[in-house]
mmCIF file of C-alpha atoms in Angstrom:
data_model
loop_
_atom_site.group_PDB
_atom_site.id
_atom_site.type_symbol
_atom_site.label_atom_id
_atom_site.label_comp_id
_atom_site.label_asym_id
_atom_site.label_seq_id
_atom_site.Cartn_x
_atom_site.Cartn_y
_atom_site.Cartn_z
ATOM 1 C CA MET A 1 26.996 15.254 7.273
ATOM 2 C CA SER A 2 29.025 12.101 6.753
ATOM 3 C CA GLY A 3 30.692 9.256 8.586
ATOM 4 C CA PRO A 4 29.340 7.973 11.919
ATOM 5 C CA ALA A 5 26.875 10.856 12.279
ATOM 6 C CA GLN A 6 25.331 10.033 8.900
ATOM 7 C CA ASP A 7 25.154 6.357 9.816
ATOM 8 C CA VAL A 8 23.237 7.215 12.986
ATOM 9 C CA ALA A 9 20.867 9.481 11.027
ATOM 10 C CA ASP A 10 20.268 6.755 8.444
ATOM 11 C CA ARG A 11 19.487 4.161 11.110
ATOM 12 C CA ARG A 12 17.065 6.546 12.806
ATOM 13 C CA GLY A 13 15.417 7.287 9.472
ATOM 14 C CA ALA A 14 15.103 3.571 8.734
ATOM 15 C CA LEU A 15 13.508 3.081 12.148
ATOM 16 C CA ARG A 16 11.025 5.865 11.351
ATOM 17 C CA TRP A 17 10.196 4.037 8.135
ATOM 18 C CA LEU A 18 9.598 0.796 10.062
ATOM 19 C CA ILE A 19 7.361 2.518 12.622
ATOM 20 C CA ARG A 20 5.394 4.343 9.920
ATOM 21 C CA GLU A 21 4.860 1.222 7.838
ATOM 22 C CA SER A 22 3.901 -0.840 10.896
ATOM 23 C CA LEU A 23 1.285 1.764 11.784
ATOM 24 C CA GLY A 24 0.177 1.612 8.157
ATOM 25 C CA VAL A 25 -0.574 -2.095 8.550
ATOM 26 C CA GLY A 26 -2.928 -1.261 11.399
ATOM 27 C CA PHE A 27 -4.481 1.569 9.386
ATOM 28 C CA VAL A 28 -5.244 -0.785 6.492
ATOM 29 C CA ALA A 29 -6.887 -3.247 8.890
ATOM 30 C CA VAL A 30 -9.075 -0.512 10.383
ATOM 31 C CA ILE A 31 -10.118 0.820 6.954
ATOM 32 C CA LEU A 32 -11.078 -2.650 5.780
ATOM 33 C CA MET A 33 -12.920 -3.782 8.891
ATOM 34 C CA VAL A 34 -14.782 -0.528 9.465
ATOM 35 C CA SER A 35 -15.898 -0.475 5.824
ATOM 36 C CA ALA A 36 -17.081 -4.073 6.091
ATOM 37 C CA GLY A 37 -18.792 -3.404 9.421
ATOM 38 C CA ARG A 38 -17.241 -6.497 10.999
ATOM 39 C CA TRP A 39 -13.971 -7.665 12.517
ATOM 40 C CA ASP A 40 -14.120 -11.328 11.478
ATOM 41 C CA TRP A 41 -13.553 -10.751 7.750
ATOM 42 C CA ALA A 42 -10.966 -13.395 6.860
ATOM 43 C CA ALA A 43 -10.109 -11.921 3.466
ATOM 44 C CA GLY A 44 -9.535 -8.501 5.014
ATOM 45 C CA TRP A 45 -7.144 -10.000 7.541
ATOM 46 C CA GLY A 46 -5.481 -11.915 4.713
ATOM 47 C CA LEU A 47 -4.660 -8.689 2.860
ATOM 48 C CA THR A 48 -3.501 -7.115 6.120
ATOM 49 C CA ALA A 49 -1.191 -10.096 6.617
ATOM 50 C CA ILE A 50 0.327 -9.542 3.160
ATOM 51 C CA TYR A 51 1.065 -5.945 4.154
ATOM 52 C CA ALA A 52 2.671 -7.203 7.356
ATOM 53 C CA VAL A 53 4.816 -9.682 5.412
ATOM 54 C CA TRP A 54 5.890 -6.847 3.096
ATOM 55 C CA VAL A 55 6.971 -4.670 6.028
ATOM 56 C CA GLY A 56 8.768 -7.517 7.795
ATOM 57 C CA GLY A 57 10.375 -8.834 4.630
ATOM 58 C CA THR A 58 11.608 -5.388 3.619
ATOM 59 C CA ALA A 59 13.022 -4.800 7.095
ATOM 60 C CA VAL A 60 14.945 -8.083 6.944
ATOM 61 C CA LEU A 61 16.119 -7.783 3.334
ATOM 62 C CA VAL A 62 16.789 -4.055 3.057
ATOM 63 C CA MET A 63 17.318 -2.438 6.452
ATOM 64 C CA PRO A 64 20.728 -4.010 7.215
ATOM 65 C CA LEU A 65 22.005 -3.298 3.683
ATOM 66 C CA HIS A 66 20.451 0.059 2.744
ATOM 67 C CA PRO A 67 19.252 1.968 5.841
ATOM 68 C CA ALA A 68 19.718 5.248 3.943
ATOM 69 C CA LEU A 69 17.219 4.053 1.340
ATOM 70 C CA LEU A 70 14.540 3.432 3.957
ATOM 71 C CA ALA A 71 15.362 6.756 5.629
ATOM 72 C CA GLU A 72 14.820 8.480 2.288
ATOM 73 C CA ARG A 73 11.557 6.612 1.738
ATOM 74 C CA ALA A 74 10.371 7.807 5.142
ATOM 75 C CA SER A 75 10.927 11.483 4.323
ATOM 76 C CA GLY A 76 10.898 11.952 0.542
ATOM 77 C CA ARG A 77 8.322 14.234 -1.073
ATOM 78 C CA PRO A 78 7.461 14.323 -4.794
ATOM 79 C CA GLU A 79 9.059 17.217 -6.656
ATOM 80 C CA ARG A 80 7.647 16.848 -10.170
ATOM 81 C CA GLY A 81 4.063 17.685 -11.037
ATOM 82 C CA TRP A 82 3.350 14.414 -12.810
ATOM 83 C CA ASP A 83 4.779 12.465 -9.882
ATOM 84 C CA LYS A 84 2.576 14.285 -7.367
ATOM 85 C CA ALA A 85 -0.511 13.676 -9.496
ATOM 86 C CA ILE A 86 0.173 9.989 -10.079
ATOM 87 C CA LEU A 87 1.150 9.201 -6.482
ATOM 88 C CA GLY A 88 -1.952 11.029 -5.274
ATOM 89 C CA GLY A 89 -4.110 9.116 -7.724
ATOM 90 C CA VAL A 90 -2.634 5.760 -6.738
ATOM 91 C CA GLY A 91 -3.178 6.539 -3.062
ATOM 92 C CA LEU A 92 -6.813 7.521 -3.596
ATOM 93 C CA LEU A 93 -7.538 4.512 -5.802
ATOM 94 C CA THR A 94 -5.928 2.144 -3.315
ATOM 95 C CA MET A 95 -7.909 3.435 -0.354
ATOM 96 C CA GLY A 96 -11.018 3.604 -2.523
ATOM 97 C CA ALA A 97 -10.606 -0.045 -3.504
ATOM 98 C CA TYR A 98 -10.401 -1.075 0.157
ATOM 99 C CA VAL A 99 -13.453 0.934 1.135
ATOM 100 C CA VAL A 100 -15.462 -0.359 -1.837
ATOM 101 C CA ALA A 101 -14.424 -3.944 -1.075
ATOM 102 C CA GLY A 102 -15.513 -3.547 2.525
ATOM 103 C CA LEU A 103 -18.835 -2.040 1.527
ATOM 104 C CA ASP A 104 -19.236 -4.844 -1.002
ATOM 105 C CA VAL A 105 -18.909 -7.386 1.808
ATOM 106 C CA ARG A 106 -21.322 -5.431 3.996
ATOM 107 C CA ASN A 107 -23.993 -4.889 1.315
ATOM 108 C CA GLN A 108 -23.440 -7.925 -0.950
ATOM 109 C CA TRP A 109 -23.366 -5.804 -4.096
ATOM 110 C CA GLY A 110 -22.428 -8.535 -6.528
ATOM 111 C CA PRO A 111 -21.721 -12.222 -7.013
ATOM 112 C CA ALA A 112 -19.150 -13.857 -4.783
ATOM 113 C CA MET A 113 -15.686 -14.393 -6.176
ATOM 114 C CA ALA A 114 -14.622 -18.034 -6.344
ATOM 115 C CA ASP A 115 -12.142 -19.155 -3.708
ATOM 116 C CA PRO A 116 -9.488 -20.209 -6.267
ATOM 117 C CA LEU A 117 -9.531 -16.685 -7.702
ATOM 118 C CA GLN A 118 -9.067 -15.196 -4.240
ATOM 119 C CA TRP A 119 -6.126 -17.500 -3.569
ATOM 120 C CA ALA A 120 -4.669 -16.639 -6.964
ATOM 121 C CA GLY A 121 -5.030 -12.959 -6.109
ATOM 122 C CA GLY A 122 -3.226 -13.598 -2.840
ATOM 123 C CA ALA A 123 -0.338 -15.243 -4.688
ATOM 124 C CA VAL A 124 -0.144 -12.338 -7.154
ATOM 125 C CA ALA A 125 -0.283 -9.693 -4.426
ATOM 126 C CA LEU A 126 2.251 -11.401 -2.167
ATOM 127 C CA GLY A 127 4.572 -12.167 -5.074
ATOM 128 C CA GLY A 128 4.316 -8.555 -6.193
ATOM 129 C CA TYR A 129 5.297 -7.172 -2.825
ATOM 130 C CA LEU A 130 8.175 -9.635 -2.481
ATOM 131 C CA LEU A 131 9.442 -8.513 -5.893
ATOM 132 C CA VAL A 132 9.328 -4.915 -4.645
ATOM 133 C CA ALA A 133 11.374 -5.904 -1.589
ATOM 134 C CA PHE A 134 13.998 -7.751 -3.666
ATOM 135 C CA SER A 135 14.137 -4.790 -6.071
ATOM 136 C CA MET A 136 14.855 -2.483 -3.150
ATOM 137 C CA ARG A 137 17.613 -4.804 -1.982
ATOM 138 C CA ALA A 138 19.174 -4.723 -5.465
ATOM 139 C CA ASN A 139 18.783 -0.950 -5.890
ATOM 140 C CA ALA A 140 19.940 1.363 -3.102
ATOM 141 C CA TYR A 141 18.215 4.282 -4.878
ATOM 142 C CA PHE A 142 14.705 2.793 -5.135
ATOM 143 C CA ILE A 143 12.946 5.567 -3.248
ATOM 144 C CA THR A 144 9.253 6.440 -3.187
ATOM 145 C CA VAL A 145 9.429 9.578 -5.347
ATOM 146 C CA SER A 146 10.821 10.103 -8.845
ATOM 147 C CA ARG A 147 13.961 12.223 -8.669
ATOM 148 C CA ILE A 148 17.648 12.036 -9.542
ATOM 149 C CA GLN A 149 19.481 11.531 -6.259
ATOM 150 C CA ALA A 150 22.663 13.478 -6.964
ATOM 151 C CA ASP A 151 22.920 14.142 -3.213
ATOM 152 C CA ARG A 152 23.270 10.384 -2.646
ATOM 153 C CA GLY A 153 25.556 9.703 -5.602
ATOM 154 C CA GLN A 154 22.951 7.754 -7.531
ATOM 155 C CA THR A 155 24.183 5.167 -10.033
ATOM 156 C CA VAL A 156 22.358 2.769 -12.348
ATOM 157 C CA ALA A 157 21.123 -0.474 -10.742
ATOM 158 C CA LYS A 158 21.950 -3.471 -12.940
ATOM 159 C CA GLU A 159 21.954 -6.470 -10.606
ATOM 160 C CA GLY A 160 19.269 -8.958 -9.587
ATOM 161 C CA PRO A 161 15.915 -8.391 -11.293
ATOM 162 C CA TYR A 162 17.352 -5.253 -12.951
ATOM 163 C CA ALA A 163 19.379 -7.527 -15.218
ATOM 164 C CA VAL A 164 16.094 -8.695 -16.783
ATOM 165 C CA ILE A 165 13.823 -5.626 -16.801
ATOM 166 C CA ARG A 166 14.455 -1.970 -16.017
ATOM 167 C CA HIS A 167 11.641 -1.437 -13.515
ATOM 168 C CA PRO A 168 10.972 -4.649 -11.557
ATOM 169 C CA GLY A 169 9.663 -2.696 -8.582
ATOM 170 C CA TYR A 170 6.835 -1.317 -10.681
ATOM 171 C CA VAL A 171 5.960 -4.813 -11.885
ATOM 172 C CA GLY A 172 5.628 -5.841 -8.247
ATOM 173 C CA ALA A 173 3.628 -2.770 -7.241
ATOM 174 C CA ALA A 174 1.238 -3.124 -10.191
ATOM 175 C CA ALA A 175 0.790 -6.829 -9.420
ATOM 176 C CA PHE A 176 -0.133 -5.996 -5.847
ATOM 177 C CA ALA A 177 -2.569 -3.270 -6.943
ATOM 178 C CA ALA A 178 -4.338 -5.674 -9.301
ATOM 179 C CA GLY A 179 -4.243 -8.618 -6.905
ATOM 180 C CA ALA A 180 -5.489 -6.893 -3.752
ATOM 181 C CA PRO A 181 -9.187 -6.666 -4.803
ATOM 182 C CA MET A 182 -9.016 -10.371 -5.702
ATOM 183 C CA VAL A 183 -7.697 -11.176 -2.220
ATOM 184 C CA LEU A 184 -10.703 -9.292 -0.837
ATOM 185 C CA GLY A 185 -13.049 -11.163 -3.173
ATOM 186 C CA SER A 186 -14.613 -7.981 -4.529
ATOM 187 C CA TRP A 187 -15.543 -7.607 -8.184
ATOM 188 C CA ALA A 188 -16.709 -4.079 -7.412
ATOM 189 C CA ALA A 189 -13.210 -3.053 -6.267
ATOM 190 C CA MET A 190 -11.440 -4.588 -9.273
ATOM 191 C CA PRO A 191 -11.731 -1.517 -11.561
ATOM 192 C CA LEU A 192 -10.066 0.633 -8.907
ATOM 193 C CA GLY A 193 -7.220 -1.827 -8.452
ATOM 194 C CA LEU A 194 -6.678 -2.120 -12.192
ATOM 195 C CA ALA A 195 -6.773 1.672 -12.590
ATOM 196 C CA SER A 196 -4.077 1.942 -9.932
ATOM 197 C CA ALA A 197 -1.945 -0.589 -11.828
ATOM 198 C CA VAL A 198 -2.408 1.422 -15.042
ATOM 199 C CA LEU A 199 -1.261 4.609 -13.291
ATOM 200 C CA LEU A 200 1.856 2.795 -12.085
ATOM 201 C CA CYS A 201 2.585 1.731 -15.668
ATOM 202 C CA ILE A 202 2.216 5.343 -16.815
ATOM 203 C CA ARG A 203 4.590 6.421 -14.048
ATOM 204 C CA THR A 204 7.068 3.798 -15.245
ATOM 205 C CA GLY A 205 7.185 5.377 -18.687
ATOM 206 C CA LEU A 206 7.595 8.900 -17.321
ATOM 207 C CA GLU A 207 10.276 7.883 -14.849
ATOM 208 C CA ASP A 208 12.153 5.895 -17.470
ATOM 209 C CA ARG A 209 12.246 8.952 -19.724
ATOM 210 C CA MET A 210 13.487 11.069 -16.799
ATOM 211 C CA LEU A 211 16.273 8.578 -16.069
ATOM 212 C CA GLN A 212 17.346 8.407 -19.704
ATOM 213 C CA GLU A 213 17.554 12.189 -19.879
ATOM 214 C CA GLU A 214 19.148 12.903 -16.505
ATOM 215 C CA LEU A 215 20.970 9.897 -15.008
ATOM 216 C CA GLU A 216 24.458 9.211 -16.325
ATOM 217 C CA GLY A 217 24.816 5.728 -17.752
ATOM 218 C CA TYR A 218 21.096 4.952 -17.858
ATOM 219 C CA ARG A 219 20.777 5.341 -21.626
ATOM 220 C CA GLU A 220 23.491 2.725 -22.121
ATOM 221 C CA TYR A 221 21.793 0.441 -19.600
ATOM 222 C CA ALA A 222 18.474 0.858 -21.444
ATOM 223 C CA ALA A 223 20.193 -0.236 -24.651
ATOM 224 C CA GLU A 224 21.392 -3.410 -22.888
ATOM 225 C CA VAL A 225 18.152 -4.189 -20.995
ATOM 226 C CA ARG A 226 15.462 -3.417 -23.557
ATOM 227 C CA TRP A 227 12.294 -4.057 -21.589
ATOM 228 C CA ARG A 228 10.768 -1.699 -19.035
ATOM 229 C CA LEU A 229 8.203 -4.037 -17.437
ATOM 230 C CA ILE A 230 7.435 -7.172 -19.458
ATOM 231 C CA PRO A 231 10.113 -8.953 -21.499
ATOM 232 C CA GLY A 232 9.131 -9.128 -25.129
ATOM 233 C CA VAL A 233 6.249 -6.679 -24.695
ATOM 234 C CA TRP A 234 7.346 -3.295 -23.263
#
């Protein structure tokens, strides 16, 4: 399928992505509030608002430019064993962190987190998600799963944040994973958020190796842009 028919399919797929992610915002709110046993939890609504900003920002920045990308993100399924395991682990850790944070609020398991730390966590989480959105705008092949998109004519992304590091989207996702428990003010949820960030770093290494082995031109790009996640470190 190509031409106008493909354009219509891509727009419909992008709309499915928008509907799914919008429902996901509501799902996050329910998980948080039910776990906390209250509906007036300001920090929980703050994290929900960051999710909403991510969905809205991505729709504005990416949907007009790359509807096929969002359509692919709405339907893609992991094909590689390591990708299935890591994505499953990140999903479980993320939901676990939200449930633990809610229960922490309900049961007062530990000391309260200082307000400046919560605000700092909010800045990290929001900044992380905005970096993901800008990475998607710069890379029409930034889908959810790790695969070579020969069917979409995948090429190497080199513009925007990709001129500085090879995987800016993973920097943003890891920042959000680490920052979300801080937004919620839960020390108990922090290990789960940090574990999720570590898994995303592991996935970065595996995906980078896959791209170097299978995507034409990526090895040369990796020689030009040395750093995967953090300039001067890795």
